[in-house]
Coordinates of C-alpha atoms in Angstrom, one line a residue:
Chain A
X1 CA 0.0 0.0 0.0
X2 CA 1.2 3.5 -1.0
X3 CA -0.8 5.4 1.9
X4 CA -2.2 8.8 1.2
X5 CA -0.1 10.6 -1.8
X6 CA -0.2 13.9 -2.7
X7 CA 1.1 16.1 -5.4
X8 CA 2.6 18.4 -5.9
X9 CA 5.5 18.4 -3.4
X10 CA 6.1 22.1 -3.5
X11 CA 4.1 25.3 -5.7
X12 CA 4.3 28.6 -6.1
X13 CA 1.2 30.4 -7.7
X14 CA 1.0 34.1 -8.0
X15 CA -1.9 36.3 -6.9
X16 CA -5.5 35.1 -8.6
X17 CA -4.4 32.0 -10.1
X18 CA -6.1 28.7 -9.6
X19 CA -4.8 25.1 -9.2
X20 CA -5.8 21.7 -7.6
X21 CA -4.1 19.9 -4.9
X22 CA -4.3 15.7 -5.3
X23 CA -4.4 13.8 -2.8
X24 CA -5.4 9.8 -3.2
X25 CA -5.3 7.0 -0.9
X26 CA -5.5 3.4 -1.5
X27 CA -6.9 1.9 2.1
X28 CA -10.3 1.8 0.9
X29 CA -10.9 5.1 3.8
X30 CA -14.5 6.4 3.8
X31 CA -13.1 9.2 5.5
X32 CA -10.7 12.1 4.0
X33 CA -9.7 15.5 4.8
X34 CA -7.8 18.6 4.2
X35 CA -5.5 20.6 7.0
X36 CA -3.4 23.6 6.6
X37 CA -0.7 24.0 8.6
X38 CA 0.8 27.6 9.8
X39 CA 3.1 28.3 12.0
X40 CA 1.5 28.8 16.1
X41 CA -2.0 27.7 14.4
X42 CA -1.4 23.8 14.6
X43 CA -3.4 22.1 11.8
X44 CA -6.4 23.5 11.0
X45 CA -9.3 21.5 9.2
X46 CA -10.5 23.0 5.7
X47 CA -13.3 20.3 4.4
X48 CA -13.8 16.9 5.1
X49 CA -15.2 14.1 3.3
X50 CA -17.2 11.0 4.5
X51 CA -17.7 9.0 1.8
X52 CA -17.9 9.9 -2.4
X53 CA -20.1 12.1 -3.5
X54 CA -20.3 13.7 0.3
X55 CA -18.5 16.6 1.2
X56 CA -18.4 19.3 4.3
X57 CA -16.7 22.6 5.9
X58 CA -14.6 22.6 7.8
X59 CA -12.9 25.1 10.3
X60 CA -11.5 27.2 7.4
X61 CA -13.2 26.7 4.4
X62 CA -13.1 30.2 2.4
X63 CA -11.3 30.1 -0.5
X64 CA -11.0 26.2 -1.1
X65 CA -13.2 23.9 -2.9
X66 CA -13.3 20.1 -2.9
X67 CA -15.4 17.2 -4.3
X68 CA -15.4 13.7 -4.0
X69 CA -16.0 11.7 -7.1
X70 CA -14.0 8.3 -5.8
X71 CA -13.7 6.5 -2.6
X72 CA -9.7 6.9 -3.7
X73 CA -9.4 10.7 -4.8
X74 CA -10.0 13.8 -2.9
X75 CA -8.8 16.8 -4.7
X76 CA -8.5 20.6 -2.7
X77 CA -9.2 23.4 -5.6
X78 CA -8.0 27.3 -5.0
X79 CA -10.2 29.2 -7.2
X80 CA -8.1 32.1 -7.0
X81 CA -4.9 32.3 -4.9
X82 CA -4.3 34.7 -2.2
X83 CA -0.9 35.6 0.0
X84 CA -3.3 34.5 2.7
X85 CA -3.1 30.7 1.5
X86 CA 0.4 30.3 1.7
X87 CA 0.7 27.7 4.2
X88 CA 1.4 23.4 3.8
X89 CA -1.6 21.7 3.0
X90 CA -2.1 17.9 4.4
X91 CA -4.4 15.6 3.7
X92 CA -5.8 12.9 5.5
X93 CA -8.1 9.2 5.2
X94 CA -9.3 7.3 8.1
X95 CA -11.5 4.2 8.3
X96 CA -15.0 4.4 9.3
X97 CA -13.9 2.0 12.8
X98 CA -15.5 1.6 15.2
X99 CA -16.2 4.9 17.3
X100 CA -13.4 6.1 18.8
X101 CA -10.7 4.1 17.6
X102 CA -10.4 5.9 14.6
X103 CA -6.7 6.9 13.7
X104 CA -6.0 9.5 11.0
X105 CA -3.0 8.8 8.3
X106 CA -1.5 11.6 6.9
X107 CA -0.2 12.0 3.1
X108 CA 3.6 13.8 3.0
X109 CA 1.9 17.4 2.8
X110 CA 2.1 20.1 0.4
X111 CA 4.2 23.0 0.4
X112 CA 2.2 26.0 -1.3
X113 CA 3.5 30.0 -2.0
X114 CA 1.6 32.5 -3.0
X115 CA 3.4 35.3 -4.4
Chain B
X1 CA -15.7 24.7 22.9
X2 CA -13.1 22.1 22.2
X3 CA -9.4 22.5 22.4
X4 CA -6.2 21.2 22.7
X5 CA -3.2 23.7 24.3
X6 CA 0.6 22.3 24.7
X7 CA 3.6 23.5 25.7
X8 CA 5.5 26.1 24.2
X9 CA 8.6 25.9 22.2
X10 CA 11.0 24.8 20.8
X11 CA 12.2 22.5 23.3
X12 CA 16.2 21.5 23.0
X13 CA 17.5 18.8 25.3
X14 CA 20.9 16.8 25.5
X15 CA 21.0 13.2 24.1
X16 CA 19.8 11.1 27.2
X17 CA 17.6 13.3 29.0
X18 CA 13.8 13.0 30.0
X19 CA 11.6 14.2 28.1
X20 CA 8.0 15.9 28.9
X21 CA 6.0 17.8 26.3
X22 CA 2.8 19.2 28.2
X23 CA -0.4 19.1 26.9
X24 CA -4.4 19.8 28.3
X25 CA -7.5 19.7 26.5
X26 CA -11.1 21.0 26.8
X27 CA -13.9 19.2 25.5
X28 CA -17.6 18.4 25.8
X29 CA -17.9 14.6 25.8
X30 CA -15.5 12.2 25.9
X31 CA -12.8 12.3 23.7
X32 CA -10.1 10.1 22.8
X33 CA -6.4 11.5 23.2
X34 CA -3.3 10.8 20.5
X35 CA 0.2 11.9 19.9
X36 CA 1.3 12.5 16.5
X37 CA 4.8 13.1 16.1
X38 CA 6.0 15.1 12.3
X39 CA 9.6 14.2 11.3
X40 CA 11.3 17.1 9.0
X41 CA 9.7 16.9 5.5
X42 CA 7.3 14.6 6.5
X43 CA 3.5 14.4 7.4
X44 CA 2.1 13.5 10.6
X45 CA 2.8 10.2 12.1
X46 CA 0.6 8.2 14.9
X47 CA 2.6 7.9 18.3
X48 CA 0.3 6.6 20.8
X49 CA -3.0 7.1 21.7
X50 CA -5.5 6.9 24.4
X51 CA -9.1 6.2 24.6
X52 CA -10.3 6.5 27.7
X53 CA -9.4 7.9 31.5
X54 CA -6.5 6.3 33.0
X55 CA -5.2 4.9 29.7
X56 CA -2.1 4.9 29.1
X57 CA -0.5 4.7 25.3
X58 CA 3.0 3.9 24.8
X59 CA 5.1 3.2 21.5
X60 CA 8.7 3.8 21.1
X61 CA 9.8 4.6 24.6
X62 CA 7.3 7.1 24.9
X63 CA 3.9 7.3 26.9
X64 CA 1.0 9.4 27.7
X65 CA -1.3 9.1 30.1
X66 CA -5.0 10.2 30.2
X67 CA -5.6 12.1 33.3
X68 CA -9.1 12.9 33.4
X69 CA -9.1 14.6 36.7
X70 CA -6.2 17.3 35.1
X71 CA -7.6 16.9 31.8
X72 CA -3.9 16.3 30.4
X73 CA -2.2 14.1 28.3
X74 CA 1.2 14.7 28.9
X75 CA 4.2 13.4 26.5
X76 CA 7.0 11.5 28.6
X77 CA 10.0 9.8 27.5
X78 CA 12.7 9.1 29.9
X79 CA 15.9 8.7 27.2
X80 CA 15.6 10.8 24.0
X81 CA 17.8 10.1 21.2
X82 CA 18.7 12.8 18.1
X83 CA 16.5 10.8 16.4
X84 CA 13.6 11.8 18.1
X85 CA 13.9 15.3 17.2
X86 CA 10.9 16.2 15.4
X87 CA 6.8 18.1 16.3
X88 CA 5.2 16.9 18.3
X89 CA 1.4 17.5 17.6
X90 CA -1.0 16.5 21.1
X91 CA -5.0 16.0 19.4
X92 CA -8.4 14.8 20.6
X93 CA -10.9 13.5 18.8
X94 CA -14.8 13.7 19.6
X95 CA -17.5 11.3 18.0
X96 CA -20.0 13.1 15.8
X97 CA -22.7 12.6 13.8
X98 CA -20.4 12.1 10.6
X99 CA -17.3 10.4 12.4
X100 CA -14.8 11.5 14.6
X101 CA -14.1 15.4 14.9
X102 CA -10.1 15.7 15.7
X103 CA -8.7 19.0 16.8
X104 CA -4.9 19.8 17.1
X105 CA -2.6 21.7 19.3
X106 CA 0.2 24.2 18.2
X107 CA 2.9 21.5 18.0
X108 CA 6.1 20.9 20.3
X109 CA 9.3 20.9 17.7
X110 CA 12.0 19.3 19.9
X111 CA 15.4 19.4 19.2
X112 CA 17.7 16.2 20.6
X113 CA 21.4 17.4 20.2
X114 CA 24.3 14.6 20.8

């Protein structure tokens, strides 16, 4: 198994563009979802998904789109950049479990500049 | 609301020495508690968890226990190598309607120097 993958390793966008993050897993995970990471903030959860074709907010969703067409894909879209966004982006899958014994497994992250 | 608060950093300590990282939560329920730990470059990584009071998780030389009186989870390890340097990330989670809510503290980064 390869985990959660995510590409790109590292962009840098200017201003107003627009450009998808990937992130797949191949554990058969009901459950995925996308952190940013900044400096003093911890992680911070953007949108979560709990199965395909469900999707919902987060703690900071502004700015970010996602879908979920797949049990295997979960791409994070940024409509149009902002300084604001610069941050690492991680995305996550878990298994439904049972309860509380979920446990999360985290893809390598994203490194993302916004010029 | 819920929240997780751990200590300050960045913590630098000798190769050998014990090791506590700090870490209380606030939440409405009863959550489970988990250490991840983030090596340089890489994402988060399960430590240990707990799922109830008076748990205690343990992997790698390192353990938590779940203090429900003190509402802690404190990080403990009582030889630290340099390869241990790393963030350390403290969460809960809370059972909801659509799975498990997890929130996350700051981070620890600890530096282990020979």
């Amino acid at each position: 198994n390869a985990g959660v993958t995510q590409t790109p390793k590292f962009q840098v966008l200017k201003t107003g563009q627009s450009m998808t993050l990937q992130c797949a897993q191949d554990m058969n995970h009901e459950y995925m979802s996308w952190y940013r990471q900044d400096p003093g903030m911890g992680l911070r959860l953007i949108h979560y998904s709990v199965g395909a074709g469900i999707t919902d907010q987060g703690e900071v969703p502004n700015g970010y789109n996602v879908s979920r067409s797949t049990t295997e894909d979960f791409p994070l879209r940024l409509l149009s950049a902002a300084p604001s966004q610069t941050s690492v982006y991680f995305c996550a899958s878990r298994d439904r479990g049972q309860g509380y014994q979920e446990t999360q497994y985290f893809g390598p992250g994203t490194r993302l500049l916004v010029l | 609301g819920n929240s997780v608060t751990q200590m300050e950093g960045p913590v630098t300590l000798s190769e050998e020495a014990f090791l506590t990282i700090n870490c209380t939560y606030t939440a409405t329920g009863y959550p489970s508690l988990f250490w991840y730990v983030q090596y340089p470059g890489e994402g988060l990584q399960l430590l240990l968890k707990a799922t109830k009071a008076d748990d205690k998780g343990s992997n790698k030389g390192f353990e938590a226990t779940y203090r429900k009186e003190t509402t802690s989870f404190h990080l403990e390890k009582g030889s630290v190598q340099v390869s241990d340097s790393a963030v350390y990330f403290c969460a809960l989670s809370l059972l909801r309607n659509t799975g498990n809510q997890f929130y996350f503290g700051t981070g620890t980064s600890l530096t282990v120097i020979p």
